[in-house]
PDB file of C-alpha atoms in Angstrom:
ATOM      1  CA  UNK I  40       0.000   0.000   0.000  1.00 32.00           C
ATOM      2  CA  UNK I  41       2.683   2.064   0.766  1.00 37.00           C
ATOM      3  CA  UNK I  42       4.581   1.960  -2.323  1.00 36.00           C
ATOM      4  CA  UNK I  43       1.373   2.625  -4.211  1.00 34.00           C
ATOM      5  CA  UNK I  44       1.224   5.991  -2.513  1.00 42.00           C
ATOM      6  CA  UNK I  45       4.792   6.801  -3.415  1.00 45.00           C
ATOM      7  CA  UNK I  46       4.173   6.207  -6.912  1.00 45.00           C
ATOM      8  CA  UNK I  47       1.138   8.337  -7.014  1.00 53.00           C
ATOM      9  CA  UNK I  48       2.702  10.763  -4.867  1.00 89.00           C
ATOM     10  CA  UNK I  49       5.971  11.122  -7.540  1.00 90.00           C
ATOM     11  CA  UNK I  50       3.132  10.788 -10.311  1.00 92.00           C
ATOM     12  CA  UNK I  51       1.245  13.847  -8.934  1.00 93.00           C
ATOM     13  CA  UNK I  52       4.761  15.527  -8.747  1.00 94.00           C
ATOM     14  CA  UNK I  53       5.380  14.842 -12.093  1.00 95.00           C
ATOM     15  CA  UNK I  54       2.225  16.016 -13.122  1.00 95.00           C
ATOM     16  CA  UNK I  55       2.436  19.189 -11.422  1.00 94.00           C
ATOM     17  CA  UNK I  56       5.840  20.265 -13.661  1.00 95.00           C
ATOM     18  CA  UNK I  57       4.005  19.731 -16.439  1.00 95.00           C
ATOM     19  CA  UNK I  58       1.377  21.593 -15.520  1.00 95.00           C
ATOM     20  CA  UNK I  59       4.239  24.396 -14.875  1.00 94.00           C
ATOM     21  CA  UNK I  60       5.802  23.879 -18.596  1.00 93.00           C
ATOM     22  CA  UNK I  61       2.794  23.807 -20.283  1.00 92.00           C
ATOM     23  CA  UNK I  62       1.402  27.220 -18.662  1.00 90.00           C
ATOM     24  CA  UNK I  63       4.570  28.636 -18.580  1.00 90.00           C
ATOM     25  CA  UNK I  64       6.349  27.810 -21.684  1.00 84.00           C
ATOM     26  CA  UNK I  65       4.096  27.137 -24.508  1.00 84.00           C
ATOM     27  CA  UNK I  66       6.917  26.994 -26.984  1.00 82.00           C
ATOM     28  CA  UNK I  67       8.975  24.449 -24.918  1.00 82.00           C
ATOM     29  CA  UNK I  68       6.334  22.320 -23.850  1.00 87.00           C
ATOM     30  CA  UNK I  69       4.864  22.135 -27.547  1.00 84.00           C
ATOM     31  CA  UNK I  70       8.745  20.773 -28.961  1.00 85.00           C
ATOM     32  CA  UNK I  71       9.018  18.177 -25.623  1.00 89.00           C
ATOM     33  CA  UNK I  72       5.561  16.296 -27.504  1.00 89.00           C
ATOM     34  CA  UNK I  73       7.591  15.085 -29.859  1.00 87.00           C
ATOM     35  CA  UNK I  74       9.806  13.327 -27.039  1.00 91.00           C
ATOM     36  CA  UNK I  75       8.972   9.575 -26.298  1.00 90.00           C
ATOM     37  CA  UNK I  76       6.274   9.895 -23.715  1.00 92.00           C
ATOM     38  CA  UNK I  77       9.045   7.776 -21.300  1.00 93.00           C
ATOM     39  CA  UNK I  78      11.477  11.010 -21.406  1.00 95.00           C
ATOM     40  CA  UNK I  79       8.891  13.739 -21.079  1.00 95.00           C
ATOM     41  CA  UNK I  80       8.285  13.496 -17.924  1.00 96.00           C
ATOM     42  CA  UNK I  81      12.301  14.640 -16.994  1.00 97.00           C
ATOM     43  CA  UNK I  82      12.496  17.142 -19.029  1.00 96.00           C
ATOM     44  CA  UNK I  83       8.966  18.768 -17.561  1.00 96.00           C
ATOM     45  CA  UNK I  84      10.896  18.260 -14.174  1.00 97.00           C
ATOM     46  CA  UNK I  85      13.636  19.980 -15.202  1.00 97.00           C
ATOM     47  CA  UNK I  86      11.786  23.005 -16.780  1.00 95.00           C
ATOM     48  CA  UNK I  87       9.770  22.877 -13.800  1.00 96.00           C
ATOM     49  CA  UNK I  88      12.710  23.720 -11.223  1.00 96.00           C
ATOM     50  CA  UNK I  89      14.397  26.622 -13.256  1.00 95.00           C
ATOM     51  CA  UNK I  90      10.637  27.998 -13.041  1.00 95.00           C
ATOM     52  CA  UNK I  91      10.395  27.630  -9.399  1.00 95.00           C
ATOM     53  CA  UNK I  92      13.808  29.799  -9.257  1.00 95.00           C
ATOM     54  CA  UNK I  93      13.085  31.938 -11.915  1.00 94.00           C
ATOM     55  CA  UNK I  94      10.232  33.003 -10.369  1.00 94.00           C
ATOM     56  CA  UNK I  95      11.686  33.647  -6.568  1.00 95.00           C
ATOM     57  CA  UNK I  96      14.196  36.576  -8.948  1.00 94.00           C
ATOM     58  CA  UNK I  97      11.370  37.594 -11.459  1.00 90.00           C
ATOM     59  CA  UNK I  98       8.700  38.305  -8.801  1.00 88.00           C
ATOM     60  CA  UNK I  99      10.411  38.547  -5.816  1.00 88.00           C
ATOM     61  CA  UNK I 100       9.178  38.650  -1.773  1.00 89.00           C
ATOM     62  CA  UNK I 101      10.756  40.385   1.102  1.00 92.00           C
ATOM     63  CA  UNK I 102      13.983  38.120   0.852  1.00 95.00           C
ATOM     64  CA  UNK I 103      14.442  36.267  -2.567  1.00 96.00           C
ATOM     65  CA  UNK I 104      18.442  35.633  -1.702  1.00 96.00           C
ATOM     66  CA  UNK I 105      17.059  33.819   1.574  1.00 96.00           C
ATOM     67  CA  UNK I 106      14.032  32.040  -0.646  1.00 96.00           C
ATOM     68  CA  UNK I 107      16.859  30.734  -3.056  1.00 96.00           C
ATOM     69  CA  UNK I 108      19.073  29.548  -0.016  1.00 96.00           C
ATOM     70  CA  UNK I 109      16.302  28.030   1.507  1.00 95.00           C
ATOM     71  CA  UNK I 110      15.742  25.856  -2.123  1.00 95.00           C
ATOM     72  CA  UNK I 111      19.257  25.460  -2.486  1.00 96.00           C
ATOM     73  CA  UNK I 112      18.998  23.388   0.925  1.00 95.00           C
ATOM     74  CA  UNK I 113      15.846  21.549   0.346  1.00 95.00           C
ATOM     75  CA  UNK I 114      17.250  20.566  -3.475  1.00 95.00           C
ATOM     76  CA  UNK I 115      20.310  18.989  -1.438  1.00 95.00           C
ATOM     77  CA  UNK I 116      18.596  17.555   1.043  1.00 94.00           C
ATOM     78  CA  UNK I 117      16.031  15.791  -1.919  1.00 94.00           C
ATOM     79  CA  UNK I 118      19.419  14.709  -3.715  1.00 94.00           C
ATOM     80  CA  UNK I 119      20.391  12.890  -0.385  1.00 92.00           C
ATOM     81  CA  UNK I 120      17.034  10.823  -0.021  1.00 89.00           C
ATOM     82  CA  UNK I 121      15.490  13.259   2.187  1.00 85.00           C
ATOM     83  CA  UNK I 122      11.680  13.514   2.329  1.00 80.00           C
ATOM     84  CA  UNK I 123      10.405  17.255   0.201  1.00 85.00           C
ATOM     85  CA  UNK I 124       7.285  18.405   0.780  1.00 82.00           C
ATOM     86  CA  UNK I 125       7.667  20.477  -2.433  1.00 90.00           C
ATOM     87  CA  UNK I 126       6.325  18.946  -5.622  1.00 92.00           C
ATOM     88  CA  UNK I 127       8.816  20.116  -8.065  1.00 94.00           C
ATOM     89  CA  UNK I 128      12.023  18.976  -6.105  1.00 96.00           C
ATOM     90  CA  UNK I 129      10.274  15.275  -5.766  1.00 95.00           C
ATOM     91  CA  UNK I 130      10.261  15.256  -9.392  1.00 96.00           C
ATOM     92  CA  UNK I 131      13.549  16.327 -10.105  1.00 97.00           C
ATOM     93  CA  UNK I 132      15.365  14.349  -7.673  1.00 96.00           C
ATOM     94  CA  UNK I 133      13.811  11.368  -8.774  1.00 96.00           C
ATOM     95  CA  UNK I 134      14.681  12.410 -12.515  1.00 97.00           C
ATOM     96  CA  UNK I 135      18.423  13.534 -11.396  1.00 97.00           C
ATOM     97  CA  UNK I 136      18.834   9.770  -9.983  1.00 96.00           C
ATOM     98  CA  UNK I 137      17.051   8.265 -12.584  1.00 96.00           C
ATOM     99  CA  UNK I 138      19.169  10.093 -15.643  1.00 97.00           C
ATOM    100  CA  UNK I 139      22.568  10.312 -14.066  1.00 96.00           C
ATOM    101  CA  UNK I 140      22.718  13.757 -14.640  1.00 97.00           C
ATOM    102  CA  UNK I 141      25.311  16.364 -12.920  1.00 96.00           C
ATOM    103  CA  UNK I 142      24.033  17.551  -9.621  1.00 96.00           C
ATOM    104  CA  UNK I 143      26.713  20.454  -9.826  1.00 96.00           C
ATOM    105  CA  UNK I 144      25.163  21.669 -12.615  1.00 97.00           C
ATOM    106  CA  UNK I 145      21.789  23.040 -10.502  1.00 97.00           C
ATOM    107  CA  UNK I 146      24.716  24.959  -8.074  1.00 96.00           C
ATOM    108  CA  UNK I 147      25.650  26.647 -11.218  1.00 97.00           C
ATOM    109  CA  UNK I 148      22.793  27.326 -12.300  1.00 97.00           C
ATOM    110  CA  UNK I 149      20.944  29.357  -8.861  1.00 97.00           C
ATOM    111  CA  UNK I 150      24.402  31.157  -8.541  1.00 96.00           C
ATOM    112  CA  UNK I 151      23.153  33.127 -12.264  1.00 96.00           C
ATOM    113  CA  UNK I 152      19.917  33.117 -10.516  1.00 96.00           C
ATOM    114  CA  UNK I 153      21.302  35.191  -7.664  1.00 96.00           C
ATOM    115  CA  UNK I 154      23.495  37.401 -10.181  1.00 96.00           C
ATOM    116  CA  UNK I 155      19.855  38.351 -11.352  1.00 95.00           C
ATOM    117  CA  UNK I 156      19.012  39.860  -7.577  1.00 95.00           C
ATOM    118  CA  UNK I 157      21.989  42.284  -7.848  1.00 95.00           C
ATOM    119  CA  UNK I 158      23.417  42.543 -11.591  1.00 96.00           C
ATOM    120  CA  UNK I 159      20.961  45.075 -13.563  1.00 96.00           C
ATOM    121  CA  UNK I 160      23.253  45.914 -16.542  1.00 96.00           C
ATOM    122  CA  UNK I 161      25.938  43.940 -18.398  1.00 97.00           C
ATOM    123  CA  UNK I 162      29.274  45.414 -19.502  1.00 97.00           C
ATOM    124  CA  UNK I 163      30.312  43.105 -22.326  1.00 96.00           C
ATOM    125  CA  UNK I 164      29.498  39.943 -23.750  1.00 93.00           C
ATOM    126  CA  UNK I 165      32.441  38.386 -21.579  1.00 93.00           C
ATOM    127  CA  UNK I 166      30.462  39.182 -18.893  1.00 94.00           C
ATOM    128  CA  UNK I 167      27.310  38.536 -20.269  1.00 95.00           C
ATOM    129  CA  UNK I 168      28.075  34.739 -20.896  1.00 94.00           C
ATOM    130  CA  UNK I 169      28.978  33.697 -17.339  1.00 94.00           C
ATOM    131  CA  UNK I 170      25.152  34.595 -16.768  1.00 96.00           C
ATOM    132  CA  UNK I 171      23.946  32.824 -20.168  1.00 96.00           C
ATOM    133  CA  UNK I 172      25.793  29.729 -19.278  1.00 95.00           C
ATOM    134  CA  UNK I 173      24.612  29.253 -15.303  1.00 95.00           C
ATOM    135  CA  UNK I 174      21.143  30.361 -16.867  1.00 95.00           C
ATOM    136  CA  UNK I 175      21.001  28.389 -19.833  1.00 95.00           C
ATOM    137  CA  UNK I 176      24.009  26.695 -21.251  1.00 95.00           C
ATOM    138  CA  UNK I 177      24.046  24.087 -17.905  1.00 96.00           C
ATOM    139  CA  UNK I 178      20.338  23.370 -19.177  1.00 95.00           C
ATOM    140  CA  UNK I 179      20.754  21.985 -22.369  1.00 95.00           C
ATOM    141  CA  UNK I 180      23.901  19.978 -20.285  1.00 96.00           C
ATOM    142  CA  UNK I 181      21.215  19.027 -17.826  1.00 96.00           C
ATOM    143  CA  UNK I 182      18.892  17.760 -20.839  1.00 96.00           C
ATOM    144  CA  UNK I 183      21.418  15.937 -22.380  1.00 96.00           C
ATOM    145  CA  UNK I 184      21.299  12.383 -20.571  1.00 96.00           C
ATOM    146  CA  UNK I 185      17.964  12.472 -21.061  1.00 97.00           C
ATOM    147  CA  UNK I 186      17.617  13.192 -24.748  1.00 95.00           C
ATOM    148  CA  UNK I 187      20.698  10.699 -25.534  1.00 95.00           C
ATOM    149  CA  UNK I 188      23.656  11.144 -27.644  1.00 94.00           C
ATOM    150  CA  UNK I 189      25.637   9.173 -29.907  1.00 88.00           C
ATOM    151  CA  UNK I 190      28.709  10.902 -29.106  1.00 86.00           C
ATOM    152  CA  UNK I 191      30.708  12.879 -26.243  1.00 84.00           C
ATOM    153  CA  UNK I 192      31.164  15.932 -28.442  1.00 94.00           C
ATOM    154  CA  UNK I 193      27.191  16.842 -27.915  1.00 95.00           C
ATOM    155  CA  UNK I 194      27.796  18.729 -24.553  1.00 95.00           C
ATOM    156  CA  UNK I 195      29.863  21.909 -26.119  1.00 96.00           C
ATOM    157  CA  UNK I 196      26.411  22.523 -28.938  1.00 96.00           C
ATOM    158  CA  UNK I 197      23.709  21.218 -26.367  1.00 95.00           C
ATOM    159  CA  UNK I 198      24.758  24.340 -24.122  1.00 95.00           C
ATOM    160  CA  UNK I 199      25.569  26.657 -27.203  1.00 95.00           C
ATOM    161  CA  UNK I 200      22.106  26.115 -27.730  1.00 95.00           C
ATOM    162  CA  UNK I 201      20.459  26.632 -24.514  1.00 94.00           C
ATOM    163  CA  UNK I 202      22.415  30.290 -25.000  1.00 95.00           C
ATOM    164  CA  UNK I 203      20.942  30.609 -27.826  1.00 96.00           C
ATOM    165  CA  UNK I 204      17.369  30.078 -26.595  1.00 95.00           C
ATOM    166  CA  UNK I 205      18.697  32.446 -23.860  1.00 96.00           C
ATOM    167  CA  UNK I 206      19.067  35.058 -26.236  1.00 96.00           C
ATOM    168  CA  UNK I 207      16.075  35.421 -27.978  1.00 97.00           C
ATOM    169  CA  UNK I 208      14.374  35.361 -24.892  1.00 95.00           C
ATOM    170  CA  UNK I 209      16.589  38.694 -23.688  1.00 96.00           C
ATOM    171  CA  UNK I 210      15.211  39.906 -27.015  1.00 96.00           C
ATOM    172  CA  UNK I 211      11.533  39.060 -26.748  1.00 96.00           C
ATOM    173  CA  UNK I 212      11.660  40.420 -23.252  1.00 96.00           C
ATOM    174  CA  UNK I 213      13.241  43.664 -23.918  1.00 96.00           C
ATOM    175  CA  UNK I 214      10.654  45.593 -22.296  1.00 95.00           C
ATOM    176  CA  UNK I 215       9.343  43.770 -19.533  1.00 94.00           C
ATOM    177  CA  UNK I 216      12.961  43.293 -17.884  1.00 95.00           C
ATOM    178  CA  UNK I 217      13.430  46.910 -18.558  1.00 96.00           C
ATOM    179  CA  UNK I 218      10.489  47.621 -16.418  1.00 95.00           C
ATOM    180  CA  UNK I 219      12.026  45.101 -13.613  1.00 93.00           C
ATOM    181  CA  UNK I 220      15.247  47.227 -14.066  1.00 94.00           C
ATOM    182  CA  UNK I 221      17.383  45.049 -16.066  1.00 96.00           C
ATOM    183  CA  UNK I 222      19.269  45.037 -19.366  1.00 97.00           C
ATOM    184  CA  UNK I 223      20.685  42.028 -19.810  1.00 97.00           C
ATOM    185  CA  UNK I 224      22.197  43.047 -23.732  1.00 97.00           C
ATOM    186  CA  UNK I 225      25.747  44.093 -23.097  1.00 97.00           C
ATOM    187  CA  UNK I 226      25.799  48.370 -22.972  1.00 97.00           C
ATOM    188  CA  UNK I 227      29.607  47.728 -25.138  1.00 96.00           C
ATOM    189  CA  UNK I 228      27.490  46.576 -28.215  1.00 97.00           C
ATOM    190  CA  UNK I 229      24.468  49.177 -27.457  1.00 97.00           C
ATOM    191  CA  UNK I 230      27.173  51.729 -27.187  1.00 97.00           C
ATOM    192  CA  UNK I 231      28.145  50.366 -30.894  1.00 97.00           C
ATOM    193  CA  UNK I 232      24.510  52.125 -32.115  1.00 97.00           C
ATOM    194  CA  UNK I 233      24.152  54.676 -30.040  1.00 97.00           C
ATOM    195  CA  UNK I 234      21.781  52.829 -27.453  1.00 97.00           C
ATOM    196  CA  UNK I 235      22.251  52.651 -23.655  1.00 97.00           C
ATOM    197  CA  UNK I 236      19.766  51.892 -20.602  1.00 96.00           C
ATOM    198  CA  UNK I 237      18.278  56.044 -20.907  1.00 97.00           C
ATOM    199  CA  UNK I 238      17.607  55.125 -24.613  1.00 97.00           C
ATOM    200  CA  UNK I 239      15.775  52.161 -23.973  1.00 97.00           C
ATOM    201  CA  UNK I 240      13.991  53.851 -21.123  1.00 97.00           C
ATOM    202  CA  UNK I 241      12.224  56.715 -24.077  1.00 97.00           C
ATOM    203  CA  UNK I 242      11.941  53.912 -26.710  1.00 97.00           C
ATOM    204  CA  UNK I 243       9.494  52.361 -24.328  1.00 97.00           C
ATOM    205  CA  UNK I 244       6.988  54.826 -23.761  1.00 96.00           C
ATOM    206  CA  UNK I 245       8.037  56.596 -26.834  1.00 96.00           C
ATOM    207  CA  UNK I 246       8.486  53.335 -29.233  1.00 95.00           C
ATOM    208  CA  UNK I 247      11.422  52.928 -31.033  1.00 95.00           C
ATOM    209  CA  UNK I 248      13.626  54.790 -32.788  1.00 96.00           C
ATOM    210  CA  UNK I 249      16.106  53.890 -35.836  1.00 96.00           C
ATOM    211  CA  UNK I 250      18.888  53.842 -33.012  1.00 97.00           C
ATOM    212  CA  UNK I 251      17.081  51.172 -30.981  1.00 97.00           C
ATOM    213  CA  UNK I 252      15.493  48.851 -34.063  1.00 97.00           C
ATOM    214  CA  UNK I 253      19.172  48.903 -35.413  1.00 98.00           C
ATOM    215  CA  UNK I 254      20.513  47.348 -32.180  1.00 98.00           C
ATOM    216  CA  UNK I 255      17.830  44.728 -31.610  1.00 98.00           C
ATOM    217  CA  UNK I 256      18.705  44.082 -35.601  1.00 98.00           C
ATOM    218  CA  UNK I 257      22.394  43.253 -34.701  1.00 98.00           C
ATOM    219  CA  UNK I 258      21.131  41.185 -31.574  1.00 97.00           C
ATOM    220  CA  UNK I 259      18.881  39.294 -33.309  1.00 97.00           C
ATOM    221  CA  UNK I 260      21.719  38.555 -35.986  1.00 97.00           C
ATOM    222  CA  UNK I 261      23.563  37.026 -33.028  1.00 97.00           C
ATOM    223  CA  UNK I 262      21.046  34.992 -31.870  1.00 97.00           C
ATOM    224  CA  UNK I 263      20.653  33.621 -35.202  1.00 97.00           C
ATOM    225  CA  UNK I 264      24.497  32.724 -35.844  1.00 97.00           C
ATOM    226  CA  UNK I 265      24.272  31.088 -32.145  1.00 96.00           C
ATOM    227  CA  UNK I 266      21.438  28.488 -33.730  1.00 97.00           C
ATOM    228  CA  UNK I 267      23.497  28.095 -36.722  1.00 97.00           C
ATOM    229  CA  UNK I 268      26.987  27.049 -34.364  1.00 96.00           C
ATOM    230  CA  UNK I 269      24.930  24.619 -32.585  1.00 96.00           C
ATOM    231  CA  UNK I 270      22.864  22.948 -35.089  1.00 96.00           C
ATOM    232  CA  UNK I 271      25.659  20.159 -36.206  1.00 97.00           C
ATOM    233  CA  UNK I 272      24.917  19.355 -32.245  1.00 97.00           C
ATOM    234  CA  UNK I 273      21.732  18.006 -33.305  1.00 96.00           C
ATOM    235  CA  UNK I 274      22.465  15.153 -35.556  1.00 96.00           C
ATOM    236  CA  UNK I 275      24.724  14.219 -32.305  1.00 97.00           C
ATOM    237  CA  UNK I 276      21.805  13.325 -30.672  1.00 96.00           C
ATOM    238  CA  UNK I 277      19.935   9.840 -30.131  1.00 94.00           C
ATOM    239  CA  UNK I 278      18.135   9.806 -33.421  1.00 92.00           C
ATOM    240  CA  UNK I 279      14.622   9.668 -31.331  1.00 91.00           C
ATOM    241  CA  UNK I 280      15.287  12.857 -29.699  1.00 93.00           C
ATOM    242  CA  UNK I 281      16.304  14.871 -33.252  1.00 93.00           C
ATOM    243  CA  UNK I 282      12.971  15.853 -34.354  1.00 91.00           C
ATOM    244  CA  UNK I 283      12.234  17.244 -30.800  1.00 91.00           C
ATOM    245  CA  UNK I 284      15.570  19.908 -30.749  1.00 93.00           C
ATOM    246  CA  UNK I 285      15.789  20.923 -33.880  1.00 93.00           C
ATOM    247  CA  UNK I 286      11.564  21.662 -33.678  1.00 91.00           C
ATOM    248  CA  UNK I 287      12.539  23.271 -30.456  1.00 92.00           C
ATOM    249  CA  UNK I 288      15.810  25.593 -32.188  1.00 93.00           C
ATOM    250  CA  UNK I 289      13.062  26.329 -35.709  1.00 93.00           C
ATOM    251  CA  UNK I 290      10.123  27.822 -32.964  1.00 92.00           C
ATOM    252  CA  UNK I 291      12.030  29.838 -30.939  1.00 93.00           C
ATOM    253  CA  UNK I 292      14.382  31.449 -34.491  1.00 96.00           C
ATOM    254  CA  UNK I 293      10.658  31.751 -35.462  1.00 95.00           C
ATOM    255  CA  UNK I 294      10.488  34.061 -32.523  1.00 96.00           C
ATOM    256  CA  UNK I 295      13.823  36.100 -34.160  1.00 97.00           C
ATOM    257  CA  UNK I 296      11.269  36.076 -37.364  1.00 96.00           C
ATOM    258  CA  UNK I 297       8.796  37.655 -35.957  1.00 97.00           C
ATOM    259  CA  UNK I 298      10.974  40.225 -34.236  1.00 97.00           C
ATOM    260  CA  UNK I 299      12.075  41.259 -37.938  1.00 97.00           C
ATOM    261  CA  UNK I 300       7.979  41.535 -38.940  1.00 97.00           C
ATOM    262  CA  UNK I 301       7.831  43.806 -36.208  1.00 96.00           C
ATOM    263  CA  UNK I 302      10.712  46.131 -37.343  1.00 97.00           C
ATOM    264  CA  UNK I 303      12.828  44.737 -34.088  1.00 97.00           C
ATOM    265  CA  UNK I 304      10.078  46.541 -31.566  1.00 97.00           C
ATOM    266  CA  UNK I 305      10.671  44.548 -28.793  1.00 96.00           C
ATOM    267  CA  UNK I 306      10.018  47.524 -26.632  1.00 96.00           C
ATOM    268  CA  UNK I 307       6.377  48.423 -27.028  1.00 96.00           C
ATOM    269  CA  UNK I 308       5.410  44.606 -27.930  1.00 93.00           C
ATOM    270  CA  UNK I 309       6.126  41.164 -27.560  1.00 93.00           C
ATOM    271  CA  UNK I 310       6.972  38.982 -30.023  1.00 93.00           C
ATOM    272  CA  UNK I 311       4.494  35.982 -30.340  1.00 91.00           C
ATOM    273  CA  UNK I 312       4.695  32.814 -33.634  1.00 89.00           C
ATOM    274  CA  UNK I 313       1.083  32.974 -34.606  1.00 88.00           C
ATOM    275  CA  UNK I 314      -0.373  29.290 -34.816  1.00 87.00           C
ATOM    276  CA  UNK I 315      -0.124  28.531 -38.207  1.00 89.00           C
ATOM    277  CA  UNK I 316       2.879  29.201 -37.811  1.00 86.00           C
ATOM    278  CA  UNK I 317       3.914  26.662 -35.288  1.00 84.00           C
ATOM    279  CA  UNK I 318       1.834  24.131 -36.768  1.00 83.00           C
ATOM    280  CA  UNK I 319       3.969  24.680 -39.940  1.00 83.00           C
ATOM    281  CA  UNK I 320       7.024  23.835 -38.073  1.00 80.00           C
ATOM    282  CA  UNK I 321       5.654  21.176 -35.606  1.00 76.00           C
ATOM    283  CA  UNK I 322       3.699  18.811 -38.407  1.00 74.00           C
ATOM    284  CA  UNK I 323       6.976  18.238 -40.228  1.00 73.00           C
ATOM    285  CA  UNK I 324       8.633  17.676 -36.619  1.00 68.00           C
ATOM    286  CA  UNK I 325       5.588  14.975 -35.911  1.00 66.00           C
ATOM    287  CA  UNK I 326       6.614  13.433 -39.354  1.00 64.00           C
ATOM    288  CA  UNK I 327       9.918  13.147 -38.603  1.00 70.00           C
ATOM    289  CA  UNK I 328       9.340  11.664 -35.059  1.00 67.00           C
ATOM    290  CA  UNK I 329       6.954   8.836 -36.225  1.00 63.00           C
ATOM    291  CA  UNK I 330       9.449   7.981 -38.571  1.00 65.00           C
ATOM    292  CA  UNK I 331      12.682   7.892 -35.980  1.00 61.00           C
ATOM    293  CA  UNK I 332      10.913   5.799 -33.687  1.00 60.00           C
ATOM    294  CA  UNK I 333       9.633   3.164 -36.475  1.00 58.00           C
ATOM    295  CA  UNK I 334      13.514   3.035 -37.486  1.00 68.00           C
ATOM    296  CA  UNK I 335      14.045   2.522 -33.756  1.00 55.00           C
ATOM    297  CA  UNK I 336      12.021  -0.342 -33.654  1.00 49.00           C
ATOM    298  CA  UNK I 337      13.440  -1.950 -36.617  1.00 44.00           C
TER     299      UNK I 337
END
């Protein structure tokens, strides 16, 4: 009786994360469908966690540094076997155990979670990319036992393209972390176009200007060249999980697409892939899926 409880208890968990990913990343949650149903559930665990952190920074209390200590502890203590009242962190420590994946990684990652409670502004890209990789380059390392390689040389693309992701997000949310006080694209390349924080500050209420769309231009450009640098990572990959990354990388440069149709506002509005759209990149993902998993089987 007991252990029928525990495996409701970790299937309620499980449940609940993706709940989270579903709500909270549409995008994300639509690419992880094309996953075998038997490595879904991980990946929804993972996504779950970096929401639970994300949101301690994003929409913070009276002591976010103390709320992210306090998960730090009760993610260490769910590593060692101990019992978690908290949903998310049952799921995850049961996926961490049950993929073999780094448990350093999630130290990495809340230390660029912290950077976000006292960093507000970026120097350079050097400086930029120790946040990108804690925030998003140790993801795609987290997601890589679970997806499956065929090779060693996956990890280097698999976080390339996490930082990828990363930026596009930076550009979609231009305005809204503006408005939470932070600029996370490096001030040396807004310098470049004549752009800095007081700039971006006008363009908001204002719209933008030429200044402004020519910067998000050049960003966007970046973002793009990122997806191209990782994409040989894909075909690295256990041949079931393919159709599910490279769906993932063609929805979110379909975000950078849709920056462009805007004129790069990112300022006054936020960039949203209509539906036909997605369903023009996600049928040809379910196509290719169907057909890994029959060669799979063979």
């Amino acid at each position: 009786m007991g252990r029928v409880r525990a495996l409701t208890t970790l299937d309620s968990a499980y449940a609940g994360s993706r709940a989270i990913n579903a709500h909270h990343g549409r995008t994300y949650y639509l690419a992880t469908r094309l996953l075998p149903p038997s490595r879904r559930p991980a990946v929804h665990a993972l996504y779950g966690f970096a929401r639970v952190a994300d949101e301690i920074v994003d929409n913070p209390g009276a002591d976010p540094a103390g709320e992210l200590l306090a998960l730090e502890s009760a993610l260490k203590d769910a590593f060692d076997g101990g019992a978690t009242g908290h949903p998310v962190l049952l799921a995850l420590a049961d996926t961490v155990r049950r993929w073999n994946i780094d448990r350093d990684l999630f130290g990495v990652f809340l230390n660029s979670m912290r950077m976000d409670l006292t960093v507000t502004d970026y120097a350079n890209l050097d400086e930029l990319a120790e946040y990108t990789h804690g925030s998003a380059g140790v993801i795609g390392l987290m997601l890589l036992p679970v997806l499956g390689t065929v090779s060693p040389e996956a990890a280097p693309y698999a976080a390339a393209l996490g930082e990828a992701f990363q930026l596009t997000n930076f550009l979609r949310d231009v305005g809204e972390d503006l408005d939470r006080g932070r600029v996370y694209l490096p001030a040396d390349h807004l310098a470049a176009f004549g752009v800095d924080r007081e700039r971006l500050a006008w363009a908001r209420v204002n719209g933008p200007d030429r200044t402004t769309r020519r910067a998000v231009a050049h960003f966007a450009a970046m973002a793009h060249a990122g997806y191209r640098a990782a994409e040989p990572g894909i075909a690295l990959l256990d041949p079931v999980s393919r159709p599910c990354v490279a769906t993932a990388a063609r929805l979110y440069r379909a975000i950078l697409d849709e920056i462009a149709a805007a004129g790069y506002d990112v300022l006054t509005r936020r960039a949203v892939v209509p539906a036909g759209r997605k369903a023009s990149v996600v049928v040809p993902g379910v196509a290719r899926c169907v057909l890994a998993r029959l060669r799979g089987t063979q």
